[in-house]
CSV table of C-alpha atoms and ligand atoms in Angstrom, one decimal:
chain,number,residue,atom,x,y,z
A,122,MET,CA,-30.0,5.9,-5.5
A,123,ASP,CA,-30.9,4.3,-8.8
A,124,THR,CA,-30.3,0.6,-8.4
A,125,THR,CA,-31.0,-0.4,-12.0
A,126,VAL,CA,-27.9,-2.1,-13.4
A,127,LYS,CA,-27.0,-0.3,-16.7
A,128,SER,CA,-24.6,-1.8,-19.2
A,129,ILE,CA,-21.2,-0.1,-18.9
A,130,LYS,CA,-20.1,1.7,-22.0
A,131,SER,CA,-17.3,3.7,-20.5
A,132,VAL,CA,-15.2,3.5,-17.3
A,133,GLY,CA,-12.9,5.9,-15.5
A,134,VAL,CA,-9.8,4.7,-13.7
A,135,LEU,CA,-7.9,6.6,-11.0
A,136,CYS,CA,-5.1,6.1,-8.5
A,137,SER,CA,-5.6,7.6,-5.0
A,138,GLY,CA,-3.6,7.9,-1.8
A,139,GLY,CA,0.1,7.0,-1.7
A,140,ASP,CA,1.5,5.7,-5.0
A,141,SER,CA,2.8,2.1,-5.0
A,142,PRO,CA,4.9,0.2,-7.5
A,143,GLY,CA,2.6,-1.8,-9.8
A,144,MET,CA,-0.1,0.8,-10.1
A,145,ASN,CA,0.9,1.4,-13.7
A,146,ALA,CA,0.7,-2.3,-14.4
A,147,ALA,CA,-2.8,-2.2,-13.0
A,148,VAL,CA,-3.8,0.8,-15.1
A,149,ARG,CA,-2.4,-0.8,-18.2
A,150,SER,CA,-4.4,-3.9,-17.5
A,151,VAL,CA,-7.7,-2.1,-16.9
A,152,VAL,CA,-7.3,0.0,-20.0
A,153,ARG,CA,-6.3,-2.8,-22.4
A,154,THR,CA,-8.9,-5.3,-21.0
A,155,ALA,CA,-11.8,-2.7,-21.0
A,156,ILE,CA,-11.0,-1.6,-24.6
A,157,GLY,CA,-10.9,-5.3,-25.6
A,158,LEU,CA,-14.4,-5.6,-24.2
A,159,GLY,CA,-15.6,-2.7,-26.2
A,160,ILE,CA,-15.6,-0.2,-23.3
A,161,ASP,CA,-14.2,3.3,-23.5
A,162,VAL,CA,-11.7,4.2,-20.8
A,163,PHE,CA,-11.0,7.6,-19.3
A,164,GLY,CA,-7.9,8.3,-17.1
A,165,ILE,CA,-8.8,10.5,-14.1
A,166,TYR,CA,-5.6,12.3,-13.2
A,167,LYS,CA,-4.5,13.1,-9.6
A,168,GLY,CA,-7.1,10.9,-7.9
A,169,TYR,CA,-10.4,12.3,-6.5
A,170,SER,CA,-8.9,15.9,-6.6
A,171,GLY,CA,-8.4,15.5,-10.4
A,172,LEU,CA,-12.0,14.1,-10.7
A,173,LEU,CA,-13.3,17.2,-9.1
A,174,GLU,CA,-11.2,19.4,-11.4
A,175,GLY,CA,-12.4,17.5,-14.4
A,176,ASN,CA,-8.8,16.4,-15.1
A,177,ILE,CA,-10.0,13.5,-17.3
A,178,GLN,CA,-8.6,12.2,-20.6
A,179,ARG,CA,-9.6,9.3,-22.8
A,180,LEU,CA,-7.0,6.6,-22.8
A,181,GLY,CA,-6.2,4.5,-25.9
A,182,LEU,CA,-4.2,1.3,-26.2
A,183,THR,CA,-0.9,3.0,-26.8
A,184,SER,CA,-1.4,5.5,-23.9
A,185,VAL,CA,-0.4,2.6,-21.6
A,186,SER,CA,2.5,1.4,-23.7
A,187,ASN,CA,5.9,0.9,-21.9
A,188,ILE,CA,4.6,1.5,-18.4
A,189,ILE,CA,4.3,-2.0,-16.9
A,190,GLN,CA,7.9,-1.7,-15.6
A,191,ARG,CA,7.5,1.9,-14.2
A,192,GLY,CA,7.0,2.8,-10.6
A,193,GLY,CA,4.8,5.7,-9.5
A,194,THR,CA,1.6,6.2,-11.5
A,195,ILE,CA,1.2,7.8,-15.0
A,196,LEU,CA,-2.2,9.0,-13.7
A,197,ASP,CA,-0.6,10.8,-10.7
A,198,THR,CA,-2.3,10.6,-7.4
A,199,SER,CA,-3.4,12.7,-4.4
A,200,ARG,CA,-4.8,12.4,-0.9
A,201,CYS,CA,-8.1,14.3,-1.3
A,202,LEU,CA,-9.5,15.1,2.2
A,203,GLU,CA,-12.5,17.1,0.8
A,204,PHE,CA,-13.8,13.9,-0.7
A,205,HIS,CA,-15.0,13.0,2.9
A,206,THR,CA,-17.7,15.7,2.4
A,207,PRO,CA,-21.1,14.6,0.9
A,208,GLU,CA,-21.5,17.8,-1.2
A,209,ILE,CA,-18.1,17.2,-2.8
A,210,ARG,CA,-19.1,13.6,-3.7
A,211,LEU,CA,-22.3,14.9,-5.2
A,212,GLU,CA,-20.2,17.2,-7.4
A,213,ALA,CA,-18.0,14.2,-8.4
A,214,ALA,CA,-21.1,12.2,-9.3
A,215,HIS,CA,-22.3,15.1,-11.5
A,216,ILE,CA,-18.9,15.3,-13.3
A,217,LEU,CA,-18.9,11.6,-14.0
A,218,SER,CA,-22.4,11.7,-15.4
A,219,ARG,CA,-21.6,14.8,-17.5
A,220,LYS,CA,-18.6,13.0,-18.9
A,221,HIS,CA,-20.7,9.9,-19.5
A,222,ILE,CA,-18.5,7.7,-17.3
A,223,ASP,CA,-20.6,4.8,-16.2
A,224,GLY,CA,-18.3,3.1,-13.8
A,225,LEU,CA,-15.1,3.7,-11.8
A,226,VAL,CA,-12.0,1.7,-11.0
A,227,VAL,CA,-10.3,3.0,-7.9
A,228,ILE,CA,-6.7,1.9,-7.3
A,229,GLY,CA,-5.7,2.7,-3.7
A,230,GLY,CA,-5.9,2.0,-0.1
A,231,ASN,CA,-8.4,2.2,2.8
A,232,GLY,CA,-9.2,5.9,2.5
A,233,SER,CA,-9.6,5.7,-1.3
A,234,PHE,CA,-12.0,2.7,-0.9
A,235,ALA,CA,-14.0,4.5,1.7
A,236,GLY,CA,-14.6,7.4,-0.8
A,237,ALA,CA,-15.5,4.9,-3.5
A,238,MET,CA,-18.0,3.2,-1.1
A,239,GLU,CA,-19.7,6.5,-0.3
A,240,LEU,CA,-19.9,7.4,-4.0
A,241,HIS,CA,-21.6,4.1,-4.7
A,242,ILE,CA,-24.0,4.2,-1.8
A,243,GLU,CA,-25.0,7.9,-2.3
A,244,HIS,CA,-25.0,8.1,-6.1
A,245,GLY,CA,-25.2,4.5,-7.4
A,246,VAL,CA,-21.8,4.8,-9.2
A,247,PRO,CA,-20.6,1.2,-10.0
A,248,VAL,CA,-17.2,1.0,-8.4
A,249,ILE,CA,-14.5,-1.6,-8.3
A,250,GLY,CA,-11.5,-1.3,-6.1
A,251,ILE,CA,-8.0,-2.5,-6.8
A,252,PRO,CA,-5.9,-2.7,-3.6
A,253,GLY,CA,-2.8,-0.6,-4.2
A,254,THR,CA,-0.6,0.4,-1.3
A,255,ILE,CA,2.8,-0.7,-0.1
A,256,ASP,CA,1.4,-1.2,3.5
A,257,ASN,CA,-0.6,-4.4,2.8
A,258,ASP,CA,-3.0,-3.3,5.4
A,259,ILE,CA,-6.4,-3.7,3.7
A,260,SER,CA,-8.9,-6.2,5.2
A,261,GLY,CA,-10.5,-8.7,2.9
A,262,THR,CA,-7.3,-9.3,0.9
A,263,GLU,CA,-4.1,-11.0,1.6
A,264,TYR,CA,-2.2,-8.8,-0.7
A,265,THR,CA,-2.0,-5.2,-1.9
A,266,ILE,CA,-0.1,-4.1,-5.0
A,267,GLY,CA,3.3,-2.7,-4.2
A,268,PHE,CA,4.0,-4.5,-1.0
A,269,ASN,CA,6.5,-7.0,-2.5
A,270,THR,CA,8.5,-4.3,-4.2
A,271,ALA,CA,8.6,-2.2,-1.0
A,272,VAL,CA,9.8,-5.1,1.0
A,273,GLN,CA,12.5,-5.9,-1.6
A,274,THR,CA,13.6,-2.3,-1.6
A,275,ALA,CA,13.8,-2.2,2.2
A,276,VAL,CA,15.7,-5.5,2.3
A,277,ASP,CA,18.2,-4.2,-0.2
A,278,ALA,CA,18.7,-1.1,1.9
A,279,VAL,CA,19.1,-3.0,5.2
A,280,ASP,CA,21.6,-5.3,3.5
A,281,LYS,CA,23.7,-2.3,2.7
A,282,ILE,CA,23.4,-0.9,6.2
A,283,ARG,CA,24.4,-4.2,7.5
A,284,ASP,CA,27.8,-3.9,5.8
A,285,THR,CA,28.5,-0.8,7.8
A,286,ALA,CA,27.0,-2.3,11.0
A,287,SER,CA,29.3,-5.2,10.6
A,288,ALA,CA,32.4,-3.2,9.6
A,289,HIS,CA,32.0,-0.8,12.5
A,290,ALA,CA,30.5,-3.3,15.0
A,291,ARG,CA,27.4,-1.1,15.4
A,292,THR,CA,23.7,-1.6,16.2
A,293,PHE,CA,21.2,0.0,13.8
A,294,LEU,CA,17.6,0.8,14.3
A,295,ILE,CA,16.1,0.8,10.8
A,296,GLU,CA,12.6,2.2,10.5
A,297,VAL,CA,10.4,1.0,7.7
A,298,MET,CA,7.0,2.4,6.4
A,299,GLY,CA,3.6,0.9,7.1
A,300,HIS,CA,1.5,3.6,8.7
A,301,ARG,CA,0.3,1.7,11.7
A,302,SER,CA,0.8,-1.7,10.0
A,303,SER,CA,3.8,-3.9,10.7
A,304,SER,CA,3.5,-6.0,7.5
A,305,ILE,CA,6.6,-4.5,5.9
A,306,ALA,CA,8.6,-4.6,9.1
A,307,LEU,CA,7.9,-8.3,9.8
A,308,GLN,CA,8.9,-9.5,6.3
A,309,VAL,CA,11.9,-7.3,6.3
A,310,GLY,CA,12.8,-8.6,9.7
A,311,VAL,CA,12.8,-12.2,8.6
A,312,CYS,CA,14.5,-11.5,5.3
A,313,THR,CA,17.4,-9.5,6.7
A,314,GLY,CA,18.1,-11.7,9.7
A,315,ALA,CA,17.1,-8.9,12.1
A,316,GLU,CA,17.6,-9.4,15.8
A,317,HIS,CA,14.4,-7.8,16.8
A,318,VAL,CA,11.3,-6.1,15.2
A,319,VAL,CA,9.4,-3.3,17.0
A,320,LEU,CA,5.7,-3.5,15.9
A,321,SER,CA,3.6,-0.5,15.2
A,322,ASN,CA,0.9,-1.3,17.8
A,323,GLN,CA,3.1,-2.6,20.6
A,324,VAL,CA,4.1,-1.0,23.9
A,325,ILE,CA,7.9,-0.7,23.4
A,326,ASN,CA,9.7,-3.1,25.6
A,327,TYR,CA,13.0,-1.4,26.1
A,328,ASP,CA,14.2,-4.1,28.5
A,329,LYS,CA,13.7,-6.7,25.9
A,330,ILE,CA,15.4,-4.7,23.1
A,331,ALA,CA,18.4,-3.9,25.3
A,332,GLY,CA,18.4,-7.5,26.6
A,333,ASP,CA,18.5,-8.9,23.1
A,334,ILE,CA,21.3,-6.6,22.1
A,335,LYS,CA,23.4,-7.6,25.2
A,336,LYS,CA,22.6,-11.3,24.8
A,337,GLY,CA,23.9,-11.1,21.2
A,338,ALA,CA,27.0,-9.3,22.2
A,339,GLU,CA,27.8,-11.8,25.0
A,340,ARG,CA,27.7,-14.7,22.5
A,341,GLY,CA,30.1,-12.8,20.2
A,342,LYS,CA,27.8,-10.8,17.9
A,343,THR,CA,29.4,-7.5,17.0
A,344,SER,CA,26.5,-5.9,15.2
A,345,SER,CA,22.7,-6.0,15.4
A,346,ILE,CA,19.8,-4.9,13.2
A,347,ILE,CA,16.5,-3.9,14.7
A,348,ILE,CA,13.6,-3.2,12.4
A,349,VAL,CA,11.1,-0.6,13.6
A,350,ALA,CA,7.6,-0.3,12.1
A,351,GLU,CA,6.7,3.3,11.7
A,352,ARG,CA,3.6,4.6,13.6
A,353,GLU,CA,1.2,7.4,12.8
A,354,LYS,CA,4.2,9.5,12.0
A,355,SER,CA,7.8,8.4,11.2
A,356,GLY,CA,10.7,9.0,13.6
A,357,LEU,CA,10.0,6.5,16.4
A,358,SER,CA,13.5,5.0,15.8
A,359,TYR,CA,15.1,8.3,17.0
A,360,GLN,CA,13.1,8.1,20.2
A,361,ILE,CA,14.1,4.5,20.8
A,362,LYS,CA,17.8,5.4,20.1
A,363,GLU,CA,17.7,8.1,22.8
A,364,VAL,CA,16.2,5.8,25.4
A,365,LEU,CA,18.7,3.0,24.7
A,366,MET,CA,21.6,5.5,24.9
A,367,ASN,CA,20.4,7.4,28.0
A,368,GLN,CA,18.9,4.6,30.1
A,369,TYR,CA,20.8,1.5,29.0
A,370,ALA,CA,24.1,3.0,27.9
A,371,ILE,CA,23.8,1.2,24.5
A,372,ALA,CA,25.1,3.2,21.5
A,373,VAL,CA,22.9,2.7,18.5
A,374,HIS,CA,22.4,4.4,15.1
A,375,ALA,CA,18.9,5.2,13.7
A,376,CYS,CA,18.0,5.3,10.1
A,377,VAL,CA,14.5,6.0,8.6
A,378,LEU,CA,14.2,4.5,5.1
A,379,GLY,CA,11.3,6.7,4.1
A,380,HIS,CA,9.9,7.2,0.6
A,381,ILE,CA,12.7,5.1,-1.0
A,382,GLN,CA,10.3,2.3,-0.2
A,383,ARG,CA,7.5,3.7,-2.4
A,384,GLY,CA,9.4,4.1,-5.6
A,385,GLY,CA,11.1,2.0,-8.2
A,386,SER,CA,10.3,-0.6,-10.8
A,387,PRO,CA,7.7,-3.1,-9.5
A,388,THR,CA,8.9,-6.7,-8.9
A,389,ALA,CA,7.5,-9.5,-11.1
A,390,LEU,CA,5.1,-10.4,-8.4
A,391,ASP,CA,3.6,-6.9,-8.2
A,392,ARG,CA,3.3,-6.7,-12.1
A,393,LEU,CA,1.6,-10.1,-12.1
A,394,ILE,CA,-0.9,-9.4,-9.4
A,395,ALA,CA,-1.6,-5.9,-10.8
A,396,SER,CA,-2.2,-7.3,-14.3
A,397,ARG,CA,-4.5,-10.0,-12.9
A,398,MET,CA,-6.4,-7.5,-10.8
A,399,GLY,CA,-6.8,-4.9,-13.6
A,400,TYR,CA,-8.2,-7.6,-15.9
A,401,ALA,CA,-10.6,-8.8,-13.2
A,402,ALA,CA,-11.7,-5.2,-12.4
A,403,ALA,CA,-12.6,-4.5,-16.1
A,404,HIS,CA,-14.5,-7.8,-16.4
A,405,ALA,CA,-16.3,-7.2,-13.2
A,406,LEU,CA,-17.7,-3.8,-14.3
A,407,HIS,CA,-18.5,-5.3,-17.7
A,408,GLN,CA,-20.5,-8.1,-16.0
A,409,GLY,CA,-22.5,-5.6,-13.9
A,410,LEU,CA,-20.7,-6.2,-10.6
A,411,GLN,CA,-20.6,-3.2,-8.3
A,412,ALA,CA,-18.9,-2.2,-5.1
A,413,HIS,CA,-16.4,-5.1,-5.1
A,414,VAL,CA,-12.6,-5.3,-4.7
A,415,THR,CA,-10.2,-7.5,-6.6
A,416,ALA,CA,-8.7,-9.5,-3.7
A,417,ILE,CA,-6.3,-12.3,-3.1
A,418,ASN,CA,-7.6,-15.0,-0.7
A,419,ASN,CA,-5.8,-18.3,-0.2
A,420,GLY,CA,-3.6,-17.3,-3.0
A,421,GLN,CA,-6.5,-17.0,-5.5
A,422,LEU,CA,-7.9,-13.8,-7.1
A,423,VAL,CA,-11.5,-13.4,-5.9
A,424,MET,CA,-14.0,-10.5,-5.9
A,425,VAL,CA,-14.8,-9.4,-2.3
A,426,PRO,CA,-17.6,-6.9,-1.4
A,427,LEU,CA,-16.0,-3.4,-0.9
A,428,ALA,CA,-17.7,-3.1,2.5
A,429,GLU,CA,-15.4,-5.9,3.7
A,430,CYS,CA,-12.3,-4.1,2.7
A,431,LEU,CA,-12.8,-0.8,4.5
A,432,GLU,CA,-11.1,-1.7,7.8
A,433,GLY,CA,-7.5,-2.0,8.6
A,434,LYS,CA,-6.3,-5.6,8.6
A,435,ASN,CA,-6.1,-7.6,11.9
A,436,GLU,CA,-2.4,-8.5,12.1
A,437,ALA,CA,-1.2,-11.8,13.3
A,438,PRO,CA,2.5,-11.1,13.8
A,439,GLU,CA,3.3,-14.1,16.1
A,440,PRO,CA,4.5,-16.6,13.5
A,441,GLU,CA,6.9,-14.1,12.0
A,442,LEU,CA,8.0,-12.8,15.4
A,443,ASP,CA,8.7,-16.4,16.6
A,444,LEU,CA,10.6,-17.0,13.5
A,445,ILE,CA,12.7,-13.9,13.9
A,446,SER,CA,13.6,-14.6,17.5
A,447,ALA,CA,14.2,-18.3,16.8
A,448,LEU,CA,16.7,-17.4,14.1
A,449,ALA,CA,18.4,-14.6,16.0
A,450,ILE,CA,19.7,-16.6,18.9
B,225,F6P,O1,0.3,4.4,2.8
B,225,F6P,C1,1.5,4.4,2.2
B,225,F6P,C2,2.5,5.2,3.0
B,225,F6P,O2,3.7,5.1,2.3
B,225,F6P,C3,2.7,4.8,4.4
B,225,F6P,O3,3.5,3.7,4.6
B,225,F6P,C4,3.3,6.1,5.0
B,225,F6P,O4,3.0,6.2,6.4
B,225,F6P,C5,2.5,7.1,4.2
B,225,F6P,O5,2.1,6.6,3.0
B,225,F6P,C6,3.4,8.4,3.9
B,225,F6P,O6,2.5,9.3,3.3
B,225,F6P,P1,3.0,10.6,2.5
B,225,F6P,O7,3.8,10.2,1.3
B,225,F6P,O8,1.8,11.3,2.2
B,225,F6P,O9,3.9,11.3,3.5
């Protein structure tokens, strides 16, 4: 690995993993800031897969016009499993060098950051990560771009379902995304006045769920909302529904919100944080910083070593759970 810090003349920017609302705002910010610093910017389309295919185009100031409000990503994205292979990363490093791309901004989640770290360690590519995932599950940062929009989308959906729950006196199990993280479920639970939240890493306590529903019914509640955090795969809420019906004689409806949570126009918060992070990422590369992530800590934007952001976040769900049960009595 060549450890000499070269001045950056051109950077590539890519989105990787699941899209999240606000990625476009981050791309726009990287592009405009870098150009302002005299750096050429190349958009790498379809994440690491596109990098390997050489799907790369120069981006100008107007190529990112009118995108700050759009969900998805104009650069497209992919989950590139072959990037876990060293030979494939060598190929990627060759492509970057052939295209004279001196540094890389990777907008994505844990898996995308792991690929960026390897590329840096093995081939000395200066990389800066911008946390972009609705799951808010990256260690080293309190916030990932897209989380707020996903929570708002899920809250809006649950509010609508609550109308039916109330009109028909029904209990609904509503499953939200998160992929092993309960971050979305906990905020949605608080903001929708849910009776209960089933965490993604918890042994399911059916007695407690059934008890909470019955307790609510005894004191006159005619409907209940239970938020379920998805696990490795979605669909847990159907399993819980079967158990409640068959073993506790409680009729419930299950609803998996799914990809609706990933799309849509980013909230102001996601646009703001994405814009700040894109600006910081371009400046970081310009100043010679390598293998860092634009992170939010104690509400402030800071640069955190990429190595600290590769693990899933340790969740501390107790305060939210206590709040939910205190307000659901
Ligand atoms: O990581 C974001 C996420 O939306 C998770 O919450 C979810 O489990 C997963 O992606 C779904 O992935 P895919 O869109 O590839 O099915």
